Each structure stands twice: as structure tokens, then as C-alpha cells.
N, CA, C and O atoms as a GROMACS GRO file, in nm:
protein
  320
    1MET      N    1   9.453   9.666  13.341
    1MET     CA    2   9.500   9.552  13.243
    1MET      C    3   9.657   9.560  13.219
    1MET      O    4   9.714   9.666  13.193
    2THR      N    5   9.722   9.434  13.230
    2THR     CA    6   9.850   9.461  13.176
    2THR      C    7   9.869   9.408  13.023
    2THR      O    8   9.775   9.377  12.951
    3ILE      N    9  10.019   9.403  12.982
    3ILE     CA   10  10.004   9.384  12.822
    3ILE      C   11  10.022   9.237  12.827
    3ILE      O   12  10.007   9.183  12.718
    4LYS      N   13  10.052   9.154  12.932
    4LYS     CA   14  10.017   9.012  12.908
    4LYS      C   15   9.862   8.970  12.925
    4LYS      O   16   9.816   8.876  12.860
    5GLN      N   17   9.799   9.032  13.001
    5GLN     CA   18   9.638   9.025  13.016
    5GLN      C   19   9.575   9.052  12.862
    5GLN      O   20   9.497   8.974  12.807
    6LEU      N   21   9.620   9.171  12.806
    6LEU     CA   22   9.579   9.212  12.659
    6LEU      C   23   9.617   9.098  12.569
    6LEU      O   24   9.540   9.054  12.484
    7TYR      N   25   9.739   9.051  12.590
    7TYR     CA   26   9.791   8.937  12.478
    7TYR      C   27   9.704   8.825  12.510
    7TYR      O   28   9.644   8.787  12.409
    8LYS      N   29   9.675   8.758  12.617
    8LYS     CA   30   9.563   8.654  12.677
    8LYS      C   31   9.453   8.691  12.574
    8LYS      O   32   9.427   8.608  12.487
    9ARG      N   33   9.401   8.782  12.575
    9ARG     CA   34   9.255   8.825  12.547
    9ARG      C   35   9.278   8.797  12.403
    9ARG      O   36   9.223   8.697  12.358
   10LEU      N   37   9.354   8.872  12.321
   10LEU     CA   38   9.383   8.882  12.169
   10LEU      C   39   9.406   8.727  12.130
   10LEU      O   40   9.334   8.670  12.048
   11SER      N   41   9.507   8.667  12.193
   11SER     CA   42   9.518   8.539  12.166
   11SER      C   43   9.409   8.426  12.155
   11SER      O   44   9.399   8.333  12.074
   12PHE      N   45   9.330   8.464  12.264
   12PHE     CA   46   9.201   8.367  12.272
   12PHE      C   47   9.126   8.394  12.145
   12PHE      O   48   9.084   8.296  12.083
   13ILE      N   49   9.104   8.506  12.102
   13ILE     CA   50   9.001   8.538  12.009
   13ILE      C   51   9.083   8.498  11.888
   13ILE      O   52   9.017   8.463  11.790
   14GLN      N   53   9.210   8.498  11.877
   14GLN     CA   54   9.303   8.439  11.763
   14GLN      C   55   9.258   8.280  11.748
   14GLN      O   56   9.212   8.229  11.646
   15ASN      N   57   9.278   8.222  11.860
   15ASN     CA   58   9.268   8.094  11.858
   15ASN      C   59   9.130   8.028  11.824
   15ASN      O   60   9.118   7.915  11.778
   16LYS      N   61   9.020   8.120  11.856
   16LYS     CA   62   8.904   8.076  11.780
   16LYS      C   63   8.890   8.078  11.639
   16LYS      O   64   8.830   7.990  11.578
   17PHE      N   65   8.952   8.192  11.578
   17PHE     CA   66   8.950   8.200  11.436
   17PHE      C   67   9.043   8.088  11.365
   17PHE      O   68   9.006   8.022  11.268
   18ILE      N   69   9.150   8.077  11.417
   18ILE     CA   70   9.228   7.975  11.355
   18ILE      C   71   9.157   7.836  11.352
   18ILE      O   72   9.149   7.771  11.248
   19SER      N   73   9.114   7.801  11.456
   19SER     CA   74   9.047   7.680  11.434
   19SER      C   75   8.932   7.681  11.330
   19SER      O   76   8.881   7.572  11.304
   20THR      N   77   8.887   7.784  11.271
   20THR     CA   78   8.807   7.781  11.171
   20THR      C   79   8.833   7.739  11.013
   20THR      O   80   8.766   7.673  10.933
   21LYS      N   81   8.980   7.815  11.000
   21LYS     CA   82   9.044   7.769  10.876
   21LYS      C   83   8.973   7.867  10.756
   21LYS      O   84   8.981   7.843  10.635
   22LEU      N   85   8.902   7.982  10.818
   22LEU     CA   86   8.854   8.069  10.728
   22LEU      C   87   8.952   8.168  10.656
   22LEU      O   88   8.921   8.228  10.554
   23GLY      N   89   9.056   8.179  10.710
   23GLY     CA   90   9.163   8.284  10.643
   23GLY      C   91   9.297   8.276  10.739
   23GLY      O   92   9.349   8.173  10.785
   24SER      N   93   9.336   8.404  10.756
   24SER     CA   94   9.446   8.418  10.876
   24SER      C   95   9.450   8.518  10.944
   24SER      O   96   9.430   8.630  10.896
   25PHE      N   97   9.478   8.496  11.076
   25PHE     CA   98   9.473   8.607  11.189
   25PHE      C   99   9.609   8.627  11.238
   25PHE      O  100   9.669   8.548  11.310
   26ASP      N  101   9.657   8.747  11.190
   26ASP     CA  102   9.824   8.787  11.224
   26ASP      C  103   9.822   8.878  11.333
   26ASP      O  104   9.782   8.993  11.316
   27LEU      N  105   9.864   8.835  11.447
   27LEU     CA  106   9.890   8.893  11.555
   27LEU      C  107  10.032   8.925  11.585
   27LEU      O  108  10.119   8.840  11.603
   28THR      N  109  10.049   9.054  11.588
   28THR     CA  110  10.192   9.097  11.585
   28THR      C  111  10.205   9.202  11.707
   28THR      O  112  10.122   9.292  11.723
   29TYR      N  113  10.330   9.182  11.802
   29TYR     CA  114  10.358   9.269  11.916
   29TYR      C  115  10.462   9.349  11.872
   29TYR      O  116  10.550   9.297  11.804
   30PHE      N  117  10.470   9.505  11.907
   30PHE     CA  118  10.536   9.577  11.876
   30PHE      C  119  10.600   9.651  12.019
   30PHE      O  120  10.522   9.660  12.114
   31ASN      N  121  10.717   9.696  12.033
   31ASN     CA  122  10.755   9.764  12.151
   31ASN      C  123  10.857   9.838  12.080
   31ASN      O  124  10.955   9.789  12.023
   32SER      N  125  10.817   9.992  12.092
   32SER     CA  126  10.904  10.075  12.035
   32SER      C  127  11.005  10.127  12.133
   32SER      O  128  11.009  10.085  12.249
   33LYS      N  129  11.088  10.221  12.085
   33LYS     CA  130  11.198  10.270  12.173
   33LYS      C  131  11.130  10.380  12.261
   33LYS      O  132  11.191  10.428  12.356
   34HIS      N  133  11.041  10.407  12.239
   34HIS     CA  134  10.975  10.495  12.346
   34HIS      C  135  10.863  10.425  12.440
   34HIS      O  136  10.761  10.476  12.486
   35ASP      N  137  10.909  10.306  12.452
   35ASP     CA  138  10.846  10.219  12.554
   35ASP      C  139  10.692  10.223  12.513
   35ASP      O  140  10.621  10.186  12.606
   36MET      N  141  10.638  10.250  12.423
   36MET     CA  142  10.491  10.203  12.365
   36MET      C  143  10.508  10.075  12.309
   36MET      O  144  10.576  10.038  12.214
   37GLU      N  145  10.416  10.003  12.402
   37GLU     CA  146  10.364   9.839  12.339
   37GLU      C  147  10.250   9.845  12.281
   37GLU      O  148  10.165   9.918  12.333
   38PHE      N  149  10.222   9.783  12.179
   38PHE     CA  150  10.094   9.770  12.133
   38PHE      C  151  10.092   9.642  12.031
   38PHE      O  152  10.201   9.610  11.982
   39PHE      N  153   9.984   9.571  11.997
   39PHE     CA  154   9.953   9.474  11.930
   39PHE      C  155   9.872   9.532  11.800
   39PHE      O  156   9.777   9.610  11.810
   40SER      N  157   9.927   9.478  11.670
   40SER     CA  158   9.855   9.488  11.529
   40SER      C  159   9.790   9.342  11.509
   40SER      O  160   9.837   9.229  11.526
   41ILE      N  161   9.661   9.389  11.468
   41ILE     CA  162   9.601   9.272  11.405
   41ILE      C  163   9.555   9.287  11.262
   41ILE      O  164   9.492   9.387  11.229
   42TYR      N  165   9.584   9.189  11.176
   42TYR     CA  166   9.536   9.179  11.046
   42TYR      C  167   9.458   9.033  11.017
   42TYR      O  168   9.507   8.921  11.032
   43ILE      N  169   9.366   9.057  10.985
   43ILE     CA  170   9.275   8.939  10.956
   43ILE      C  171   9.247   8.928  10.799
   43ILE      O  172   9.196   9.020  10.736
   44HIS      N  173   9.284   8.809  10.744
   44HIS     CA  174   9.275   8.802  10.587
   44HIS      C  175   9.145   8.689  10.557
   44HIS      O  176   9.099   8.609  10.639
   45SER      N  177   9.111   8.705  10.445
   45SER     CA  178   9.009   8.616  10.399
   45SER      C  179   9.064   8.494  10.352
   45SER      O  180   9.187   8.491  10.364
   46GLY      N  181   9.011   8.387  10.302
   46GLY     CA  182   9.055   8.279  10.236
   46GLY      C  183   9.119   8.298  10.099
   46GLY      O  184   9.184   8.209  10.045
   47SER      N  185   9.094   8.429  10.041
   47SER     CA  186   9.151   8.467   9.927
   47SER      C  187   9.260   8.576   9.942
   47SER      O  188   9.309   8.641   9.849
   48ASN      N  189   9.296   8.589  10.094
   48ASN     CA  190   9.406   8.668  10.100
   48ASN      C  191   9.370   8.820  10.124
   48ASN      O  192   9.458   8.897  10.164
   49GLU      N  193   9.237   8.866  10.100
   49GLU     CA  194   9.202   9.014  10.121
   49GLU      C  195   9.224   9.019  10.272
   49GLU      O  196   9.217   8.924  10.350
   50ILE      N  197   9.257   9.166  10.302
   50ILE     CA  198   9.229   9.223  10.445
   50ILE      C  199   9.087   9.264  10.468
   50ILE      O  200   9.032   9.352  10.401
   51ILE      N  201   9.019   9.185  10.581
   51ILE     CA  202   8.903   9.220  10.600
   51ILE      C  203   8.891   9.292  10.750
   51ILE      O  204   8.784   9.343  10.783
   52PHE      N  205   8.986   9.291  10.824
   52PHE     CA  206   8.998   9.372  10.951
   52PHE      C  207   9.135   9.399  10.975
   52PHE      O  208   9.220   9.313  10.953
   53HIS      N  209   9.170   9.532  11.026
   53HIS     CA  210   9.294   9.587  11.090
   53HIS      C  211   9.275   9.682  11.182
   53HIS      O  212   9.202   9.780  11.168
   54ASP      N  213   9.361   9.649  11.307
   54ASP     CA  214   9.358   9.743  11.412
   54ASP      C  215   9.437   9.712  11.490
   54ASP      O  216   9.475   9.596  11.504
   55TYR      N  217   9.485   9.826  11.570
   55TYR     CA  218   9.597   9.836  11.696
   55TYR      C  219   9.530   9.847  11.821
   55TYR      O  220   9.436   9.922  11.845
   56TYR      N  221   9.594   9.757  11.909
   56TYR     CA  222   9.543   9.770  12.062
   56TYR      C  223   9.665   9.791  12.155
   56TYR      O  224   9.756   9.710  12.166
   57ALA      N  225   9.656   9.903  12.216
   57ALA     CA  226   9.750   9.944  12.307
   57ALA      C  227   9.675   9.959  12.450
   57ALA      O  228   9.552   9.954  12.457
   58LEU      N  229   9.758   9.977  12.567
   58LEU     CA  230   9.718   9.969  12.708
   58LEU      C  231   9.653  10.101  12.725
   58LEU      O  232   9.554  10.110  12.798
   59ASP      N  233   9.706  10.213  12.658
   59ASP     CA  234   9.676  10.345  12.684
   59ASP      C  235   9.565  10.412  12.610
   59ASP      O  236   9.534  10.531  12.614
   60TYR      N  237   9.504  10.301  12.533
   60TYR     CA  238   9.371  10.344  12.450
   60TYR      C  239   9.240  10.358  12.584
   60TYR      O  240   9.223  10.280  12.678
   61LYS      N  241   9.178  10.462  12.556
   61LYS     CA  242   9.060  10.487  12.640
   61LYS      C  243   8.961  10.395  12.608
   61LYS      O  244   8.882  10.360  12.696
   62ASP      N  245   8.950  10.334  12.450
   62ASP     CA  246   8.845  10.287  12.430
   62ASP      C  247   8.894  10.129  12.408
   62ASP      O  248   8.844  10.067  12.313
   63LEU      N  249   8.967  10.080  12.472
   63LEU     CA  250   9.027   9.966  12.454
   63LEU      C  251   8.933   9.836  12.468
   63LEU      O  252   8.929   9.741  12.390
   64ASN      N  253   8.863   9.854  12.580
   64ASN     CA  254   8.761   9.747  12.588
   64ASN      C  255   8.655   9.740  12.468
   64ASN      O  256   8.619   9.642  12.404
   65ASP      N  257   8.612   9.883  12.458
   65ASP     CA  258   8.516   9.883  12.316
   65ASP      C  259   8.593   9.812  12.184
   65ASP      O  260   8.538   9.727  12.115
   66ARG      N  261   8.709   9.853  12.164
   66ARG     CA  262   8.777   9.778  12.052
   66ARG      C  263   8.811   9.629  12.053
   66ARG      O  264   8.822   9.560  11.952
   67LEU      N  265   8.827   9.580  12.196
   67LEU     CA  266   8.825   9.428  12.201
   67LEU      C  267   8.697   9.375  12.167
   67LEU      O  268   8.693   9.288  12.080
   68GLN      N  269   8.583   9.416  12.226
   68GLN     CA  270   8.432   9.371  12.185
   68GLN      C  271   8.411   9.373  12.042
   68GLN      O  272   8.352   9.286  11.978
   69LYS      N  273   8.468   9.487  11.994
   69LYS     CA  274   8.438   9.492  11.824
   69LYS      C  275   8.508   9.382  11.774
   69LYS      O  276   8.438   9.307  11.707
   70LEU      N  277   8.624   9.350  11.786
   70LEU     CA  278   8.707   9.259  11.741
   70LEU      C  279   8.628   9.110  11.750
   70LEU      O  280   8.607   9.032  11.657
   71LYS      N  281   8.591   9.096  11.897
   71LYS     CA  282   8.520   8.975  11.919
   71LYS      C  283   8.398   8.925  11.853
   71LYS      O  284   8.373   8.809  11.822
   72LYS      N  285   8.299   9.070  11.828
   72LYS     CA  286   8.189   9.060  11.761
   72LYS      C  287   8.212   9.012  11.620
   72LYS      O  288   8.138   8.930  11.568
   73PHE      N  289   8.330   9.071  11.552
   73PHE     CA  290   8.346   9.054  11.415
   73PHE      C  291   8.395   8.908  11.386
   73PHE      O  292   8.372   8.856  11.277
   74VAL      N  293   8.461   8.845  11.480
   74VAL     CA  294   8.519   8.710  11.466
   74VAL      C  295   8.399   8.625  11.490
   74VAL      O  296   8.379   8.523  11.425
   75ASP      N  297   8.326   8.664  11.578
   75ASP     CA  298   8.209   8.566  11.603
   75ASP      C  299   8.127   8.571  11.498
   75ASP      O  300   8.088   8.465  11.449
   76GLY      N  301   8.090   8.686  11.449
   76GLY     CA  302   8.022   8.689  11.329
   76GLY      C  303   8.081   8.607  11.182
   76GLY      O  304   8.012   8.561  11.091
   77LEU      N  305   8.203   8.607  11.194
   77LEU     CA  306   8.267   8.500  11.094
   77LEU      C  307   8.235   8.370  11.085
   77LEU      O  308   8.205   8.300  10.988
   78LEU      N  309   8.251   8.341  11.236
   78LEU     CA  310   8.224   8.192  11.288
   78LEU      C  311   8.092   8.161  11.255
   78LEU      O  312   8.060   8.050  11.213
   79ASN      N  313   8.014   8.251  11.271
   79ASN     CA  314   7.844   8.203  11.264
   79ASN      C  315   7.788   8.204  11.132
   79ASN      O  316   7.675   8.160  11.110
   80ASN      N  317   7.875   8.259  11.029
   80ASN     CA  318   7.846   8.235  10.877
   80ASN      C  319   7.870   8.125  10.811
   80ASN      O  320   7.843   8.118  10.691
   0.00000   0.00000   0.00000
């Protein structure tokens, strides 16, 4: 997976969430001086409470598991 592919997967989930108007989904890209690229995600409820936070980088061994966890979390919010 490339950083661009990771961004596409995360932004797809972000777009699903944004269309619901349940709160906010903040997706931020970081590129450190040590060539470490990663994304940070914060999901806030309608009352501005942080309900989800995680980091996503290409070198994480459990990246696919993390992405599935995020997808299931967002799908759970959409189904409620």
C-alpha cells in the first residue's frame, strides 16, 4: 500500500461520516523530518466530545486491522 492509497481509504471513510452530520471527522496528514508519514484521525460527537482517535502509518503491521476497526466504528455510528 502507498501513502496515496492509505489516504484514499481514510478519506472514503471520512466522506461516509461527513454526509451524516453526526459530528466532525478530522483527518490530518503528517510528514516528519525523519521521513515518517502518517495520518491522525479524531472523530468528535455532535457535542464536540472526542469519541475516536487513532494514528495510521504504512509501517504499522496491524494497519489493515486498524482500518477495519475504524470502518466498523463509523458503520456502527451510521447504523444508530
